[in-house]
Amino acid sequence: MRFDIVRKYMNERCIDAVLLDSPDSIYWYFEGEVDSRIDHTREQGSFSLLIAGNKTIAICPEFDYDRLKDEVLPPEVEAISCSGCEKFDHVVRRFCRSFEKVSTDNRRICDEKFSLLDEEFYLNMQELNDREIMRLRIMGKLSESILCEFAQELQPGMTELEIEKVLRALLIESGLEVPILCVGSDERVTRYVYPVSTGKKIQRYIVMRAVVRKQGLRIAFTRYFHFGKIPLEIEQNHERVSGVFAKAAIAMMKARNAGEIYEEIQKAYSELKITPDFNGYPLGTLIGYSGEKFEVSQNSNLPLRSPAAYVLSPRVGGIFSEDTLLMSDSGTAEFVTLSEDFPKIKVKLESFRVHRPWIMVL
């Protein structure tokens, strides 16, 4: 558990307690070892965590108390049952009435006593331990390996939905969750940021965009496929966006904050004489336990932490170059979603050789 990190945060802000309600926060607190969810589509978990004094307390609904206590929660966590007839915010206020100040990730209960957790808390959530880093690496290599193996079965005339259905099943069978999996083809490849799969039959050109999750941690990547000879325009756009990504990755190893990465990406677009092509879509985000608290944006002073996982997603001519990077304490960047199997292009920059995924010819 990350009790010491939360305790330090509370002491620095003179807070009496921290209430965690979102599954992302609870996953992070338990280092990915405890899943609070029943319904995987909801933002709220099946229990809430109250960290106060020297205790971690799980506030559990009465109907699920026995299961949570017996099978989910670690023995050092105190489980408290609350009546299902009582509204959640009333339950929380009753348990927290002896505290003057409580910080929470739940926006619905904010008032004079309950304030939202601040930026520093979510900066702490960026940093990963050795087990989480290993989990990221396994997820990345496994996901792309499954994609490469499945690609050999692709044929013209298959529908986007058929491809998604089989690929999603293969990923789930390997113990992974798949919050996002988009399969787009031909003219839909460059037209949409998220070409959500349809019943359209593929002809020559395919994109697959995926976010994969395991034990709360997420990775994201995008890959392209083509039947037969690749047209010159498609090759050129892939080369250009690979160059932008390579510059962004090198900048990330030196940058102190998100704003510096943004400036380097803009400079890369300018040097390569490319019109920026993102229209509000983030050029990069924090990806680990949450992708909502960090974005590569102009003038952002949000500091980068390490070791931590980020996704970079520059776009040129409707083409993404997208992978998940693990930033280490030594300042190096590791592409956790880039395996040995996928075809690659080498981008030479300064003293670096940056490998980027190419188009797999089928």
Coordinates of N, CA, C and O in Angstrom, one line a residue, residues 118-260:
D118 N -5.3 17.9 -4.7 CA -4.7 18.9 -5.6 C -3.7 18.2 -6.5 O -3.5 17.0 -6.5
E119 N -3.0 19.1 -7.3 CA -2.1 18.6 -8.4 C -1.0 17.7 -7.9 O -0.6 16.7 -8.5
E120 N -0.5 18.0 -6.7 CA 0.6 17.3 -6.2 C 0.3 15.8 -5.9 O 1.1 14.9 -6.1
F121 N -1.0 15.6 -5.5 CA -1.4 14.2 -5.3 C -1.3 13.4 -6.6 O -0.8 12.2 -6.6
Y122 N -1.8 14.0 -7.7 CA -1.8 13.3 -8.9 C -0.4 13.2 -9.5 O -0.1 12.3 -10.3
L123 N 0.5 14.1 -9.2 CA 1.9 14.0 -9.6 C 2.5 12.8 -8.9 O 3.3 12.0 -9.5
N124 N 2.1 12.5 -7.6 CA 2.6 11.3 -6.9 C 2.1 10.1 -7.6 O 2.8 9.1 -7.6
M125 N 0.9 10.1 -8.2 CA 0.4 8.9 -8.9 C 1.1 8.6 -10.2 O 1.0 7.5 -10.7
Q126 N 2.0 9.5 -10.6 CA 2.7 9.2 -11.8 C 3.8 8.2 -11.6 O 4.2 7.4 -12.4
E127 N 4.4 8.2 -10.4 CA 5.6 7.4 -10.1 C 5.3 6.0 -9.9 O 4.4 5.7 -9.1
L128 N 6.0 5.1 -10.6 CA 5.7 3.7 -10.5 C 6.8 2.9 -9.8 O 8.0 3.3 -9.9
N129 N 6.5 1.8 -9.2 CA 7.5 1.0 -8.5 C 8.0 -0.1 -9.5 O 7.5 -0.2 -10.6
D130 N 8.9 -0.9 -9.0 CA 9.5 -1.9 -9.9 C 8.5 -3.0 -10.4 O 8.6 -3.4 -11.6
R131 N 7.6 -3.4 -9.6 CA 6.6 -4.4 -10.0 C 5.7 -3.8 -11.1 O 5.3 -4.4 -12.1
E132 N 5.3 -2.5 -10.9 CA 4.5 -1.8 -11.9 C 5.2 -1.6 -13.2 O 4.6 -1.8 -14.3
I133 N 6.5 -1.3 -13.2 CA 7.3 -1.2 -14.4 C 7.3 -2.5 -15.1 O 7.2 -2.5 -16.4
M134 N 7.6 -3.6 -14.4 CA 7.6 -4.9 -15.1 C 6.2 -5.2 -15.7 O 6.2 -5.8 -16.8
R135 N 5.2 -4.9 -15.0 CA 3.8 -5.1 -15.5 C 3.6 -4.3 -16.8 O 3.0 -4.9 -17.8
L136 N 4.1 -3.1 -16.9 CA 3.9 -2.3 -18.1 C 4.7 -2.9 -19.3 O 4.2 -3.0 -20.4
R137 N 5.9 -3.4 -19.0 CA 6.7 -4.0 -20.0 C 6.0 -5.3 -20.6 O 6.0 -5.5 -21.8
I138 N 5.5 -6.1 -19.7 CA 4.9 -7.3 -20.1 C 3.6 -7.0 -20.9 O 3.4 -7.6 -22.0
M139 N 2.8 -6.0 -20.5 CA 1.6 -5.6 -21.2 C 1.9 -5.1 -22.6 O 1.3 -5.5 -23.6
G140 N 3.0 -4.3 -22.7 CA 3.3 -3.7 -24.0 C 3.8 -4.7 -25.0 O 3.3 -4.8 -26.1
K141 N 4.7 -5.6 -24.6 CA 5.3 -6.6 -25.5 C 4.2 -7.6 -25.8 O 4.1 -8.1 -27.0
L142 N 3.4 -8.0 -24.9 CA 2.4 -9.0 -25.1 C 1.3 -8.5 -26.1 O 0.9 -9.2 -27.0
S143 N 0.9 -7.2 -25.9 CA -0.2 -6.7 -26.7 C 0.3 -6.6 -28.2 O -0.5 -7.0 -29.1
E144 N 1.5 -6.1 -28.4 CA 1.9 -5.9 -29.8 C 2.2 -7.3 -30.4 O 2.0 -7.5 -31.6
S145 N 2.7 -8.2 -29.6 CA 3.0 -9.6 -30.1 C 1.7 -10.2 -30.6 O 1.6 -10.9 -31.7
I146 N 0.6 -10.1 -29.8 CA -0.7 -10.6 -30.2 C -1.2 -10.0 -31.5 O -1.7 -10.6 -32.4
L147 N -1.0 -8.6 -31.6 CA -1.3 -7.9 -32.8 C -0.6 -8.4 -34.0 O -1.2 -8.6 -35.1
C148 N 0.7 -8.6 -33.9 CA 1.6 -9.1 -35.0 C 1.1 -10.5 -35.4 O 1.0 -10.8 -36.6
E149 N 0.9 -11.4 -34.5 CA 0.5 -12.7 -34.8 C -0.9 -12.7 -35.5 O -1.1 -13.4 -36.5
F150 N -1.8 -11.9 -35.0 CA -3.2 -11.9 -35.6 C -3.1 -11.2 -37.0 O -4.0 -11.6 -37.8
A151 N -2.2 -10.3 -37.2 CA -2.2 -9.6 -38.5 C -2.0 -10.6 -39.7 O -2.5 -10.3 -40.8
Q152 N -1.4 -11.8 -39.4 CA -1.3 -12.7 -40.5 C -2.6 -13.3 -41.0 O -2.7 -13.9 -42.1
E153 N -3.6 -13.1 -40.2 CA -5.0 -13.7 -40.5 C -5.8 -12.6 -41.3 O -6.9 -12.9 -41.8
L154 N -5.3 -11.4 -41.4 CA -6.1 -10.3 -42.0 C -6.2 -10.6 -43.5 O -5.2 -10.9 -44.2
Q155 N -7.4 -10.3 -44.1 CA -7.6 -10.4 -45.5 C -8.6 -9.3 -46.0 O -9.5 -8.9 -45.2
P156 N -8.4 -8.9 -47.2 CA -9.3 -7.9 -47.8 C -10.7 -8.5 -47.8 O -10.9 -9.7 -48.0
G157 N -11.7 -7.7 -47.5 CA -13.1 -8.2 -47.4 C -13.6 -8.4 -46.0 O -14.8 -8.5 -45.8
M158 N -12.7 -8.6 -45.1 CA -13.1 -8.7 -43.7 C -13.6 -7.3 -43.3 O -13.2 -6.3 -43.8
T159 N -14.6 -7.3 -42.3 CA -15.1 -6.0 -41.8 C -14.3 -5.5 -40.6 O -13.6 -6.3 -39.9
E160 N -14.3 -4.2 -40.4 CA -13.6 -3.6 -39.3 C -14.1 -4.3 -38.0 O -13.3 -4.6 -37.1
L161 N -15.4 -4.5 -37.8 CA -16.0 -5.1 -36.6 C -15.5 -6.5 -36.4 O -15.3 -6.9 -35.3
E162 N -15.4 -7.3 -37.5 CA -14.9 -8.7 -37.4 C -13.5 -8.7 -36.8 O -13.2 -9.5 -36.0
I163 N -12.7 -7.8 -37.4 CA -11.3 -7.7 -36.9 C -11.2 -7.3 -35.4 O -10.5 -7.9 -34.6
E164 N -12.0 -6.3 -35.1 CA -12.0 -5.9 -33.6 C -12.5 -7.0 -32.7 O -11.9 -7.2 -31.7
K165 N -13.5 -7.7 -33.1 CA -14.1 -8.7 -32.3 C -13.0 -9.8 -32.0 O -12.9 -10.2 -30.8
V166 N -12.3 -10.3 -33.0 CA -11.3 -11.3 -32.8 C -10.1 -10.8 -32.0 O -9.7 -11.5 -31.0
L167 N -9.6 -9.6 -32.3 CA -8.5 -9.1 -31.6 C -8.8 -8.8 -30.2 O -8.0 -9.1 -29.3
R168 N -9.9 -8.2 -29.9 CA -10.3 -8.0 -28.5 C -10.4 -9.3 -27.7 O -9.9 -9.3 -26.6
A169 N -11.0 -10.3 -28.3 CA -11.1 -11.6 -27.7 C -9.7 -12.2 -27.3 O -9.4 -12.7 -26.3
L170 N -8.7 -12.0 -28.3 CA -7.4 -12.5 -28.0 C -6.7 -11.8 -26.9 O -6.0 -12.4 -26.0
L171 N -6.9 -10.5 -26.8 CA -6.3 -9.7 -25.8 C -6.9 -10.0 -24.4 O -6.2 -10.2 -23.4
I172 N -8.2 -10.2 -24.4 CA -8.9 -10.5 -23.1 C -8.5 -11.9 -22.7 O -8.3 -12.1 -21.5
E173 N -8.4 -12.8 -23.6 CA -8.0 -14.2 -23.3 C -6.6 -14.2 -22.6 O -6.3 -15.1 -21.9
S174 N -5.8 -13.2 -23.0 CA -4.4 -13.1 -22.4 C -4.4 -12.4 -21.1 O -3.3 -12.1 -20.6
G175 N -5.6 -12.1 -20.5 CA -5.6 -11.4 -19.2 C -5.6 -9.9 -19.2 O -5.4 -9.3 -18.2
L176 N -5.9 -9.3 -20.4 CA -5.8 -7.9 -20.5 C -7.2 -7.3 -20.7 O -8.1 -8.0 -21.3
E177 N -7.5 -6.1 -20.2 CA -8.7 -5.4 -20.5 C -8.5 -4.5 -21.7 O -7.3 -4.0 -21.9
V178 N -9.5 -4.2 -22.4 CA -9.4 -3.4 -23.7 C -10.4 -2.2 -23.6 O -11.4 -2.3 -24.3
P179 N -10.1 -1.2 -22.9 CA -11.1 -0.1 -22.9 C -11.3 0.6 -24.2 O -12.4 1.0 -24.5
I180 N -10.3 0.6 -25.1 CA -10.4 1.2 -26.4 C -9.8 0.3 -27.4 O -8.6 -0.1 -27.3
L181 N -10.5 0.0 -28.5 CA -9.9 -0.7 -29.6 C -10.7 -0.2 -30.9 O -11.9 -0.6 -31.0
C182 N -10.1 0.5 -31.7 CA -10.7 1.1 -32.9 C -10.0 0.5 -34.1 O -8.7 0.5 -34.2
V183 N -10.7 -0.1 -35.1 CA -10.2 -0.5 -36.3 C -10.8 0.3 -37.4 O -12.1 0.3 -37.6
G184 N -10.0 1.0 -38.2 CA -10.5 1.8 -39.3 C -9.8 1.4 -40.6 O -8.7 0.9 -40.5
S185 N -10.4 1.6 -41.7 CA -9.8 1.2 -43.0 C -10.0 2.2 -44.1 O -10.9 3.0 -44.0
D186 N -9.0 2.2 -45.0 CA -9.0 3.0 -46.2 C -9.3 4.5 -45.9 O -8.5 5.0 -45.2
E187 N -10.3 5.1 -46.5 CA -10.5 6.5 -46.3 C -10.8 6.9 -44.8 O -10.5 8.0 -44.4
R188 N -11.2 6.0 -44.0 CA -11.5 6.3 -42.6 C -10.2 6.3 -41.8 O -10.2 6.9 -40.6
V189 N -9.1 5.8 -42.3 CA -7.8 5.8 -41.5 C -7.4 7.2 -41.2 O -7.0 7.5 -40.0
T190 N -7.4 8.1 -42.1 CA -6.9 9.5 -41.9 C -8.0 10.5 -41.6 O -7.7 11.6 -41.1
R191 N -9.3 10.1 -41.8 CA -10.4 11.0 -41.6 C -10.7 11.3 -40.1 O -11.1 12.4 -39.8
Y192 N -10.6 10.2 -39.3 CA -11.1 10.3 -37.9 C -9.9 10.0 -36.9 O -9.1 9.2 -37.2
V193 N -10.0 10.8 -35.8 CA -9.0 10.5 -34.7 C -9.2 9.2 -34.1 O -8.3 8.4 -33.9
Y194 N -10.5 8.9 -33.8 CA -10.9 7.5 -33.4 C -11.8 6.9 -34.4 O -13.0 7.1 -34.3
P195 N -11.3 6.1 -35.3 CA -12.2 5.5 -36.3 C -12.9 4.3 -35.8 O -12.5 3.1 -36.0
V196 N -13.9 4.5 -34.9 CA -14.6 3.4 -34.2 C -15.1 2.4 -35.3 O -15.6 2.8 -36.3
S197 N -14.8 1.1 -35.0 CA -15.0 0.0 -35.9 C -16.5 0.0 -36.4 O -17.4 0.2 -35.6
T198 N -16.6 -0.2 -37.7 CA -18.0 -0.3 -38.3 C -18.1 -1.6 -39.1 O -17.1 -2.4 -39.2
G199 N -19.2 -1.8 -39.8 CA -19.3 -3.0 -40.7 C -18.7 -2.8 -42.0 O -18.9 -3.7 -42.9
K200 N -17.9 -1.8 -42.2 CA -17.3 -1.5 -43.5 C -16.3 -2.6 -43.8 O -15.5 -3.0 -43.0
K201 N -16.2 -3.1 -45.1 CA -15.2 -4.1 -45.5 C -13.9 -3.4 -45.9 O -13.9 -2.4 -46.6
I202 N -12.8 -3.9 -45.4 CA -11.5 -3.3 -45.6 C -11.1 -3.7 -47.0 O -11.4 -4.8 -47.6
Q203 N -10.3 -2.8 -47.6 CA -9.8 -3.0 -49.0 C -8.2 -3.1 -48.9 O -7.7 -4.2 -49.2
R204 N -7.6 -2.0 -48.5 CA -6.1 -2.1 -48.6 C -5.4 -1.5 -47.3 O -4.4 -2.1 -46.9
Y205 N -6.0 -0.5 -46.7 CA -5.2 0.3 -45.6 C -6.0 0.1 -44.3 O -7.2 0.3 -44.3
I206 N -5.3 -0.2 -43.2 CA -5.9 -0.4 -41.9 C -5.1 0.3 -40.8 O -3.9 0.3 -40.8
V207 N -5.9 0.9 -39.9 CA -5.3 1.4 -38.6 C -5.9 0.7 -37.4 O -7.1 0.4 -37.5
M208 N -5.1 0.4 -36.4 CA -5.7 -0.1 -35.2 C -5.1 0.7 -34.0 O -3.9 0.8 -33.8
R209 N -6.1 1.4 -33.3 CA -5.7 2.2 -32.1 C -6.2 1.5 -30.9 O -7.4 1.1 -30.8
A210 N -5.4 1.3 -29.9 CA -5.8 0.6 -28.7 C -5.3 1.2 -27.4 O -4.2 1.8 -27.4
V211 N -6.1 1.1 -26.4 CA -5.7 1.3 -25.0 C -6.0 0.0 -24.3 O -7.1 -0.5 -24.3
V212 N -4.9 -0.5 -23.7 CA -5.0 -1.8 -23.0 C -4.7 -1.6 -21.5 O -3.8 -0.8 -21.2
R213 N -5.4 -2.3 -20.6 CA -5.2 -2.1 -19.2 C -5.1 -3.5 -18.5 O -5.7 -4.5 -18.9
K214 N -4.3 -3.5 -17.4 CA -4.1 -4.6 -16.6 C -3.8 -4.1 -15.2 O -2.9 -3.3 -15.0
Q215 N -4.6 -4.5 -14.2 CA -4.4 -4.2 -12.8 C -4.3 -2.6 -12.6 O -3.5 -2.1 -11.9
G216 N -5.2 -1.9 -13.4 CA -5.2 -0.5 -13.2 C -4.3 0.3 -14.1 O -4.5 1.5 -14.4
L217 N -3.2 -0.3 -14.6 CA -2.2 0.4 -15.4 C -2.7 0.3 -16.9 O -3.2 -0.7 -17.4
R218 N -2.4 1.4 -17.6 CA -2.8 1.5 -19.0 C -1.6 1.7 -19.9 O -0.6 2.3 -19.5
I219 N -1.7 1.2 -21.1 CA -0.8 1.5 -22.2 C -1.6 1.9 -23.4 O -2.8 1.5 -23.5
A220 N -1.0 2.6 -24.3 CA -1.7 3.0 -25.6 C -0.7 2.9 -26.7 O 0.4 3.2 -26.6
F221 N -1.2 2.5 -27.9 CA -0.4 2.5 -29.1 C -1.3 2.4 -30.3 O -2.5 2.1 -30.3
T222 N -0.7 2.8 -31.5 CA -1.4 2.8 -32.8 C -0.5 2.1 -33.8 O 0.7 2.3 -33.8
R223 N -1.1 1.2 -34.6 CA -0.4 0.5 -35.7 C -1.1 0.5 -37.0 O -2.4 0.5 -37.0
Y224 N -0.4 0.4 -38.1 CA -0.9 0.5 -39.4 C -0.5 -0.7 -40.3 O 0.6 -1.2 -40.1
F225 N -1.4 -1.1 -41.2 CA -1.2 -2.2 -42.0 C -1.7 -1.9 -43.5 O -2.6 -1.0 -43.6
H226 N -1.1 -2.5 -44.5 CA -1.4 -2.3 -45.8 C -1.3 -3.6 -46.7 O -0.3 -4.3 -46.5
F227 N -2.3 -3.8 -47.5 CA -2.2 -4.9 -48.4 C -1.5 -4.5 -49.7 O -2.0 -3.6 -50.4
G228 N -0.4 -5.1 -50.0 CA 0.4 -4.8 -51.2 C 1.2 -3.5 -51.1 O 1.4 -3.0 -50.0
K229 N 1.6 -3.0 -52.3 CA 2.6 -1.9 -52.3 C 1.9 -0.6 -51.7 O 0.8 -0.3 -52.0
I230 N 2.7 0.1 -50.9 CA 2.3 1.2 -50.2 C 2.4 2.5 -51.0 O 3.5 2.8 -51.6
P231 N 1.4 3.3 -51.2 CA 1.5 4.5 -52.0 C 2.4 5.5 -51.4 O 2.6 5.5 -50.2
L232 N 3.1 6.3 -52.3 CA 4.1 7.2 -51.8 C 3.6 8.2 -50.8 O 4.3 8.5 -49.8
E233 N 2.4 8.7 -51.0 CA 1.9 9.7 -50.1 C 1.7 9.2 -48.7 O 2.0 9.8 -47.7
I234 N 1.3 7.9 -48.6 CA 1.2 7.3 -47.3 C 2.5 7.1 -46.6 O 2.7 7.4 -45.4
E235 N 3.5 6.7 -47.4 CA 4.9 6.5 -46.9 C 5.4 7.8 -46.3 O 6.0 7.9 -45.3
Q236 N 5.2 8.9 -47.1 CA 5.8 10.2 -46.7 C 5.1 10.7 -45.4 O 5.8 11.2 -44.5
N237 N 3.8 10.5 -45.2 CA 3.2 11.0 -44.0 C 3.7 10.1 -42.8 O 3.9 10.7 -41.7
H238 N 3.9 8.8 -43.0 CA 4.4 8.0 -41.9 C 5.9 8.4 -41.5 O 6.2 8.4 -40.4
E239 N 6.7 8.7 -42.6 CA 8.0 9.2 -42.3 C 8.0 10.5 -41.5 O 8.8 10.7 -40.6
R240 N 7.2 11.4 -41.9 CA 7.1 12.7 -41.3 C 6.7 12.6 -39.8 O 7.3 13.2 -38.9
V241 N 5.6 11.9 -39.6 CA 5.1 11.8 -38.2 C 6.1 11.0 -37.3 O 6.2 11.3 -36.1
S242 N 6.8 10.0 -37.9 CA 7.9 9.3 -37.2 C 9.0 10.3 -36.7 O 9.5 10.2 -35.6
G243 N 9.3 11.2 -37.6 CA 10.3 12.2 -37.3 C 9.8 13.1 -36.1 O 10.6 13.5 -35.2
V244 N 8.6 13.5 -36.2 CA 8.0 14.4 -35.1 C 8.1 13.6 -33.8 O 8.5 14.1 -32.7
F245 N 7.6 12.3 -33.8 CA 7.6 11.5 -32.6 C 9.0 11.4 -32.0 O 9.2 11.5 -30.8
A246 N 10.0 11.1 -32.9 CA 11.4 10.9 -32.4 C 11.9 12.2 -31.7 O 12.5 12.1 -30.7
K247 N 11.6 13.3 -32.3 CA 12.0 14.6 -31.7 C 11.4 14.8 -30.3 O 12.0 15.3 -29.4
A248 N 10.1 14.4 -30.2 CA 9.3 14.6 -29.0 C 9.9 13.6 -27.9 O 10.1 14.0 -26.8
A249 N 10.3 12.4 -28.3 CA 10.8 11.4 -27.4 C 12.2 11.9 -26.8 O 12.4 11.8 -25.6
I250 N 13.0 12.5 -27.7 CA 14.3 13.0 -27.3 C 14.1 14.2 -26.3 O 14.8 14.3 -25.3
A251 N 13.2 15.0 -26.7 CA 12.9 16.2 -25.9 C 12.4 15.8 -24.5 O 12.7 16.4 -23.5
M252 N 11.6 14.7 -24.5 CA 11.1 14.2 -23.2 C 12.2 13.8 -22.2 O 12.0 13.9 -21.0
M253 N 13.3 13.3 -22.8 CA 14.4 12.9 -21.9 C 15.1 14.1 -21.2 O 15.8 13.9 -20.2
K254 N 14.9 15.3 -21.8 CA 15.6 16.4 -21.3 C 14.6 17.4 -20.6 O 15.1 18.3 -19.9
A255 N 13.3 17.3 -20.9 CA 12.4 18.3 -20.5 C 12.1 18.3 -19.0 O 12.2 17.2 -18.4
R256 N 11.8 19.5 -18.5 CA 11.5 19.6 -17.0 C 10.0 19.6 -16.8 O 9.5 19.2 -15.8
N257 N 9.2 20.0 -17.9 CA 7.8 20.0 -17.7 C 7.1 19.8 -19.1 O 7.8 19.7 -20.1
A258 N 5.8 19.7 -19.0 CA 5.0 19.3 -20.2 C 5.1 20.4 -21.3 O 5.0 20.2 -22.5
G259 N 5.2 21.7 -20.9 CA 5.3 22.8 -21.8 C 6.5 22.7 -22.7 O 6.4 23.1 -23.9
E260 N 7.6 22.3 -22.2 CA 8.8 22.2 -22.9 C 8.7 21.1 -24.0 O 9.2 21.3 -25.1

